[in-house]
Coordinates of C-alpha atoms in Angstrom, one line a residue:
M1206 CA 95.4 -1.8 -19.2
D1207 CA 95.0 -2.1 -22.8
F1208 CA 91.7 -3.5 -24.3
S1209 CA 91.8 -5.4 -27.6
G1210 CA 89.2 -5.1 -30.2
F1211 CA 87.6 -8.2 -29.1
D1212 CA 87.1 -6.9 -25.5
I1213 CA 85.6 -3.8 -26.7
A1214 CA 83.2 -5.6 -29.0
V1215 CA 82.1 -7.9 -26.1
G1216 CA 81.6 -5.0 -23.8
A1217 CA 79.6 -3.2 -26.5
L1218 CA 77.5 -6.3 -27.1
A1219 CA 76.9 -6.6 -23.3
L1220 CA 75.9 -3.1 -23.0
L1221 CA 73.5 -3.5 -26.0
V1222 CA 71.9 -6.6 -24.5
L1223 CA 71.4 -4.6 -21.2
V1224 CA 69.8 -1.7 -23.0
L1225 CA 67.5 -4.2 -24.9
L1226 CA 66.4 -5.8 -21.6
I1227 CA 65.7 -2.5 -20.1
K1228 CA 63.7 -1.3 -23.1
G1229 CA 62.0 -4.6 -23.6
I1230 CA 60.9 -5.5 -20.1
R1231 CA 57.6 -3.9 -19.1
T1232 CA 55.7 -4.3 -15.9
I1233 CA 52.0 -3.9 -16.0
P1234 CA 50.2 -2.9 -12.8
Q1235 CA 47.1 -4.8 -11.6
G1236 CA 43.9 -3.4 -13.1
Y1237 CA 45.5 -2.1 -16.2
N1238 CA 46.0 -3.4 -19.9
Y1239 CA 48.6 -2.0 -22.2
T1240 CA 48.3 -2.3 -26.0
V1241 CA 51.4 -2.9 -28.1
E1242 CA 52.1 -1.4 -31.4
R1243 CA 54.7 -2.5 -34.0
F1244 CA 55.5 0.2 -36.4
G1245 CA 52.3 1.9 -35.6
R1246 CA 50.0 -1.1 -35.8
Y1247 CA 48.3 -2.9 -32.9
T1248 CA 49.7 -6.4 -32.3
K1249 CA 48.8 -7.5 -28.9
T1250 CA 47.6 -6.6 -25.4
L1251 CA 49.9 -6.8 -22.2
S1252 CA 48.1 -8.2 -19.1
P1253 CA 49.2 -7.3 -15.5
G1254 CA 52.5 -8.6 -14.5
L1255 CA 55.9 -8.9 -16.2
N1256 CA 55.9 -8.7 -20.1
F1257 CA 58.5 -8.4 -22.9
I1258 CA 58.3 -6.4 -26.1
F1259 CA 60.9 -5.9 -28.9
P1260 CA 62.6 -2.6 -28.3
F1261 CA 62.8 -0.1 -31.0
V1262 CA 60.2 -2.2 -33.0
D1263 CA 57.3 -2.4 -30.5
R1264 CA 56.1 0.4 -28.4
I1265 CA 53.4 0.8 -25.7
G1266 CA 50.2 2.3 -27.3
A1267 CA 47.3 2.9 -24.9
K1268 CA 47.1 2.3 -21.2
M1269 CA 43.6 1.3 -20.4
N1270 CA 42.2 1.2 -16.9
M1271 CA 40.2 -2.1 -16.7
M1272 CA 38.6 -1.4 -13.3
E1273 CA 35.0 -0.1 -13.0
Q1274 CA 34.9 3.7 -13.4
V1275 CA 32.4 6.4 -12.6
L1276 CA 31.4 9.1 -15.0
D1277 CA 29.4 12.1 -13.6
V1278 CA 26.5 13.2 -16.0
P1279 CA 26.1 17.0 -15.6
S1280 CA 22.6 18.6 -15.3
Q1281 CA 20.7 19.3 -18.5
E1282 CA 17.2 20.6 -19.2
I1283 CA 14.6 18.2 -20.6
I1284 CA 11.2 18.9 -22.1
T1285 CA 8.6 16.0 -21.2
R1286 CA 5.9 14.7 -23.4
D1287 CA 3.4 17.2 -21.5
N1288 CA 5.7 20.2 -22.3
A1289 CA 7.1 20.5 -18.7
I1290 CA 10.8 21.6 -18.4
V1291 CA 12.9 19.8 -15.8
G1292 CA 16.5 19.8 -14.8
V1293 CA 18.0 16.3 -14.6
D1294 CA 21.5 14.9 -13.8
G1295 CA 22.9 11.5 -13.2
I1296 CA 25.7 9.1 -12.9
A1297 CA 27.1 6.3 -15.1
F1298 CA 29.3 3.3 -14.3
F1299 CA 31.2 1.5 -16.9
Q1300 CA 34.1 -1.0 -17.3
I1301 CA 36.5 -1.8 -20.2
L1302 CA 36.3 -5.5 -21.2
N1303 CA 38.4 -5.3 -24.3
A1304 CA 41.3 -2.8 -24.2
A1305 CA 42.0 -2.9 -28.1
Q1306 CA 38.6 -2.0 -29.0
A1307 CA 38.2 0.7 -26.4
A1308 CA 41.5 2.2 -27.5
Y1309 CA 41.0 2.0 -31.4
Q1310 CA 37.3 1.9 -31.9
V1311 CA 36.5 5.3 -30.5
S1312 CA 38.2 8.4 -29.9
G1313 CA 37.9 9.9 -26.3
L1314 CA 36.2 7.2 -24.6
Q1315 CA 34.8 8.9 -21.6
N1316 CA 33.6 11.8 -23.7
A1317 CA 31.8 9.4 -26.0
I1318 CA 30.1 7.6 -23.1
L1319 CA 29.1 10.9 -21.5
N1320 CA 27.5 12.3 -24.7
L1321 CA 25.8 9.0 -25.4
T1322 CA 24.3 8.9 -21.9
M1323 CA 23.1 12.5 -21.9
T1324 CA 21.4 12.0 -25.4
N1325 CA 19.6 8.9 -24.3
I1326 CA 18.5 10.6 -21.1
R1327 CA 16.8 13.3 -23.2
T1328 CA 15.2 10.7 -25.5
V1329 CA 13.9 8.4 -22.7
M1330 CA 12.7 11.0 -20.3
G1331 CA 11.4 13.2 -23.1
S1332 CA 9.0 10.5 -24.1
M1333 CA 7.2 10.4 -20.7
D1334 CA 4.8 12.6 -18.8
L1335 CA 6.0 14.6 -15.8
D1336 CA 4.0 12.3 -13.4
E1337 CA 5.5 9.2 -14.9
L1338 CA 9.0 10.8 -14.8
L1339 CA 8.7 11.4 -10.9
S1340 CA 7.2 8.1 -10.1
N1341 CA 8.9 5.6 -12.4
R1342 CA 12.6 6.3 -11.7
D1343 CA 13.6 2.7 -11.5
A1344 CA 12.1 2.0 -14.9
I1345 CA 13.9 5.0 -16.3
N1346 CA 17.2 3.8 -15.0
E1347 CA 16.6 0.2 -16.4
R1348 CA 15.7 1.5 -19.8
L1349 CA 18.7 3.9 -19.9
L1350 CA 21.1 1.0 -18.9
R1351 CA 19.7 -1.2 -21.7
V1352 CA 20.0 1.5 -24.4
V1353 CA 23.3 3.0 -23.6
D1354 CA 24.9 -0.5 -22.9
E1355 CA 23.7 -1.8 -26.3
A1356 CA 25.1 1.4 -28.0
A1357 CA 28.6 1.2 -26.2
H1358 CA 29.0 -2.6 -26.8
P1359 CA 31.2 -2.2 -30.1
W1360 CA 33.6 -0.1 -28.1
G1361 CA 34.5 -3.1 -25.9
I1362 CA 32.9 -1.6 -22.6
K1363 CA 30.2 -2.6 -20.3
I1364 CA 27.8 -0.1 -19.0
T1365 CA 27.1 -1.5 -15.5
R1366 CA 24.7 1.1 -14.2
V1367 CA 23.0 4.3 -15.1
E1368 CA 21.4 6.3 -12.3
I1369 CA 19.3 9.5 -12.4
K1370 CA 20.3 11.5 -9.4
D1371 CA 18.0 14.5 -9.2
I1372 CA 14.9 15.7 -11.1
N1373 CA 14.2 19.4 -10.5
P1374 CA 10.9 20.8 -11.9
P1375 CA 10.6 24.6 -12.0
A1376 CA 9.4 26.5 -8.8
N1377 CA 5.9 27.3 -10.2
L1378 CA 5.4 23.6 -11.2
I1379 CA 6.4 22.5 -7.7
E1380 CA 3.9 24.8 -6.2
S1381 CA 1.1 23.6 -8.4
M1382 CA 2.1 20.0 -7.5
G1383 CA 1.9 20.9 -3.9
R1384 CA -1.7 22.3 -4.4
Q1385 CA -2.7 19.2 -6.3
M1386 CA -1.4 17.0 -3.6
T1387 CA -3.3 18.9 -1.0
A1388 CA -6.6 18.7 -3.0
E1389 CA -6.1 15.0 -3.5
R1390 CA -5.6 14.5 0.2
N1391 CA -8.7 16.6 0.9
K1392 CA -10.7 14.5 -1.6
R1393 CA -9.5 11.3 0.1
A1394 CA -10.5 12.6 3.6
Q1395 CA -14.0 13.5 2.3
I1396 CA -14.4 10.2 0.8
L1397 CA -13.5 8.5 4.1
A1398 CA -15.9 10.7 6.0
A1399 CA -18.6 10.0 3.5
E1400 CA -18.0 6.2 3.9
G1401 CA -18.0 6.5 7.7
L1402 CA -21.3 8.4 7.6
K1403 CA -22.8 5.8 5.1
Q1404 CA -21.8 2.8 7.5
S1405 CA -23.3 4.8 10.4
Q1406 CA -26.5 5.3 8.6
I1407 CA -26.7 1.6 7.4
L1408 CA -26.0 0.4 11.1
E1409 CA -28.7 2.9 12.5
A1410 CA -31.2 1.7 9.9
E1411 CA -30.5 -1.9 10.8
G1412 CA -31.0 -1.0 14.4
R1413 CA -34.4 0.5 13.6
K1414 CA -35.3 -2.5 11.6
E1415 CA -34.4 -4.8 14.4
A1416 CA -36.3 -2.6 16.9
A1417 CA -39.4 -2.6 14.6
F1418 CA -39.2 -6.4 14.3
R1419 CA -39.0 -6.8 18.0
D1420 CA -41.9 -4.3 18.7
A1421 CA -44.0 -6.2 16.1
E1422 CA -43.1 -9.5 17.8
A1423 CA -44.1 -8.0 21.2
R1424 CA -47.4 -6.7 20.0
E1425 CA -48.1 -10.1 18.3
R1426 CA -47.5 -11.8 21.6
S1427 CA -49.6 -9.2 23.5
A1428 CA -52.3 -9.8 21.1
E1429 CA -52.1 -13.6 21.6
A1430 CA -52.1 -13.1 25.4
E1431 CA -55.2 -10.9 25.0
A1432 CA -57.0 -13.3 22.9
R1433 CA -56.1 -16.0 25.3
A1434 CA -57.4 -14.1 28.2
T1435 CA -60.6 -13.2 26.3
Q1436 CA -61.0 -16.9 25.6
V1437 CA -60.5 -17.9 29.3
V1438 CA -63.0 -15.1 30.4
S1439 CA -65.6 -16.3 27.7
E1440 CA -65.2 -20.0 28.9
A1441 CA -65.7 -18.9 32.6
I1442 CA -68.8 -16.8 31.6
S1443 CA -70.2 -19.7 29.7
K1444 CA -69.7 -21.9 32.9
G1445 CA -71.5 -19.3 34.8
D1446 CA -68.6 -17.6 36.6
V1447 CA -69.6 -14.0 36.9
Q1448 CA -66.6 -12.9 38.9
A1449 CA -64.3 -13.6 35.9
L1450 CA -66.5 -11.2 33.9
N1451 CA -66.4 -8.5 36.7
Y1452 CA -62.4 -8.8 36.7
F1453 CA -62.4 -8.5 32.9
V1454 CA -64.6 -5.4 33.0
A1455 CA -62.6 -3.8 35.7
Q1456 CA -59.4 -4.4 34.0
K1457 CA -60.7 -2.6 30.9
Y1458 CA -62.0 0.3 33.1
T1459 CA -58.7 0.7 34.8
E1460 CA -56.7 0.7 31.5
A1461 CA -59.1 3.3 29.9
L1462 CA -58.7 5.5 33.0
G1463 CA -55.0 5.1 32.9
K1464 CA -55.0 6.2 29.1
I1465 CA -57.2 9.3 29.9
G1466 CA -55.1 10.3 32.8
T1467 CA -51.8 10.2 31.0
A1468 CA -53.1 12.4 28.1
T1469 CA -51.2 15.7 27.8
N1470 CA -54.3 17.6 26.6
S1471 CA -56.7 16.3 29.2
K1472 CA -57.4 18.6 32.1
I1473 CA -61.0 17.7 33.1
V1474 CA -62.2 14.0 33.1
L1475 CA -65.9 13.3 32.7
M1476 CA -67.0 9.9 33.9
P1477 CA -69.8 8.6 31.7
F1478 CA -70.5 5.7 34.0
E1479 CA -71.6 5.1 37.6
A1480 CA -68.9 4.9 40.1
S1481 CA -70.8 2.0 41.8
S1482 CA -70.1 -0.1 38.8
L1483 CA -66.4 0.4 39.0
I1484 CA -66.6 -0.3 42.7
G1485 CA -68.6 -3.6 42.1
S1486 CA -66.0 -4.6 39.5
L1487 CA -63.2 -4.0 42.0
G1488 CA -65.1 -6.0 44.5
G1489 CA -65.3 -8.8 42.0
I1490 CA -61.6 -8.6 41.6
G1491 CA -61.2 -8.9 45.4
E1492 CA -63.4 -11.9 45.5
I1493 CA -61.4 -13.6 42.9
A1494 CA -58.2 -12.7 44.7
K1495 CA -59.4 -14.1 48.0
E1496 CA -60.7 -17.3 46.3
V1497 CA -57.4 -17.9 44.7
F1498 CA -55.4 -17.3 47.9
R1499 CA -57.8 -19.5 49.9
S1500 CA -57.4 -22.3 47.4
E1501 CA -53.6 -22.0 47.2
G1502 CA -53.5 -22.0 51.1
T1503 CA -55.7 -25.2 51.5
A1504 CA -53.7 -27.0 48.8
G1505 CA -50.5 -26.2 50.6
A1506 CA -51.8 -27.3 54.0
A1507 CA -53.0 -30.5 52.4
R1508 CA -49.6 -31.2 50.9
Q1509 CA -47.9 -30.7 54.2
A1510 CA -50.3 -33.0 56.1
G1511 CA -50.1 -35.7 53.3
R1512 CA -53.9 -35.3 52.6
P1513 CA -55.5 -34.5 49.2
P1514 CA -56.5 -31.0 48.9
V1515 CA -60.0 -30.0 49.3
V1516 CA -61.7 -28.1 46.4
R1517 CA -64.5 -25.8 47.6
P1518 CA -67.2 -24.9 45.4
T1519 CA -67.6 -21.5 44.3
D1520 CA -70.7 -19.2 44.6
N1521 CA -72.1 -18.3 41.3

């Protein structure tokens, strides 16, 4: 079968079109952006999906991952403000927002982010004391994120998170911190014990105060009762009732004998009064008791019989 010149030209043109289509159609996967360069100069960015470029004129420049990425920050030694040497490592998360800037504004994007993060870790943590370094990790992470994100913004990336993983002080420093913690706990225990003793002494003093107040009140009432008894006896004596005087004297004798008998240093008791006086006083007490019982019995019988009670005159 013979082909004419026209058939050959049509075939060649069809083949050229097919090659151009194959070279010009580009499929971009999800999560990536490709930059397009025309004669070496950036022209546009291809988004995920089916795209077309001019073959032999345009070419794919940089293939940028637009997903969030993780960058491991290796361990490094840092000198704190109080001259303590600690080993610190961390982790950084970043995401490319502008593929063209990330491709053409910086060379070696991940290496640039890594060095920027490590430098700012030394700067931020070196301006703090060791105690602040160990207790304010959240504040350190927040400050690092703000500083690194601001520095990386011209590169078209977003630093989403910077985390300090481990802070490793030297062994001798860890031992010193352990002793300091033990001393602090012992101090708190002693303070609590002192507070407990203080409260106990306060309560004990308040108890003694209350007891003294009640003792004084009891003595006051006893004195009032004594004064009242003395007044009653005085009134009875003024009316000629000798038995009341005998009762009063006998009561005082009995109390005095009781005090002498309970004394620990008393072995022999000398009686500077006649025994008949005490017996007479006791006899007076007996007469008073009989008279009281007789009066109460007569009054009770009269109440039961419905008659008024009979009051008997006493012998003076």
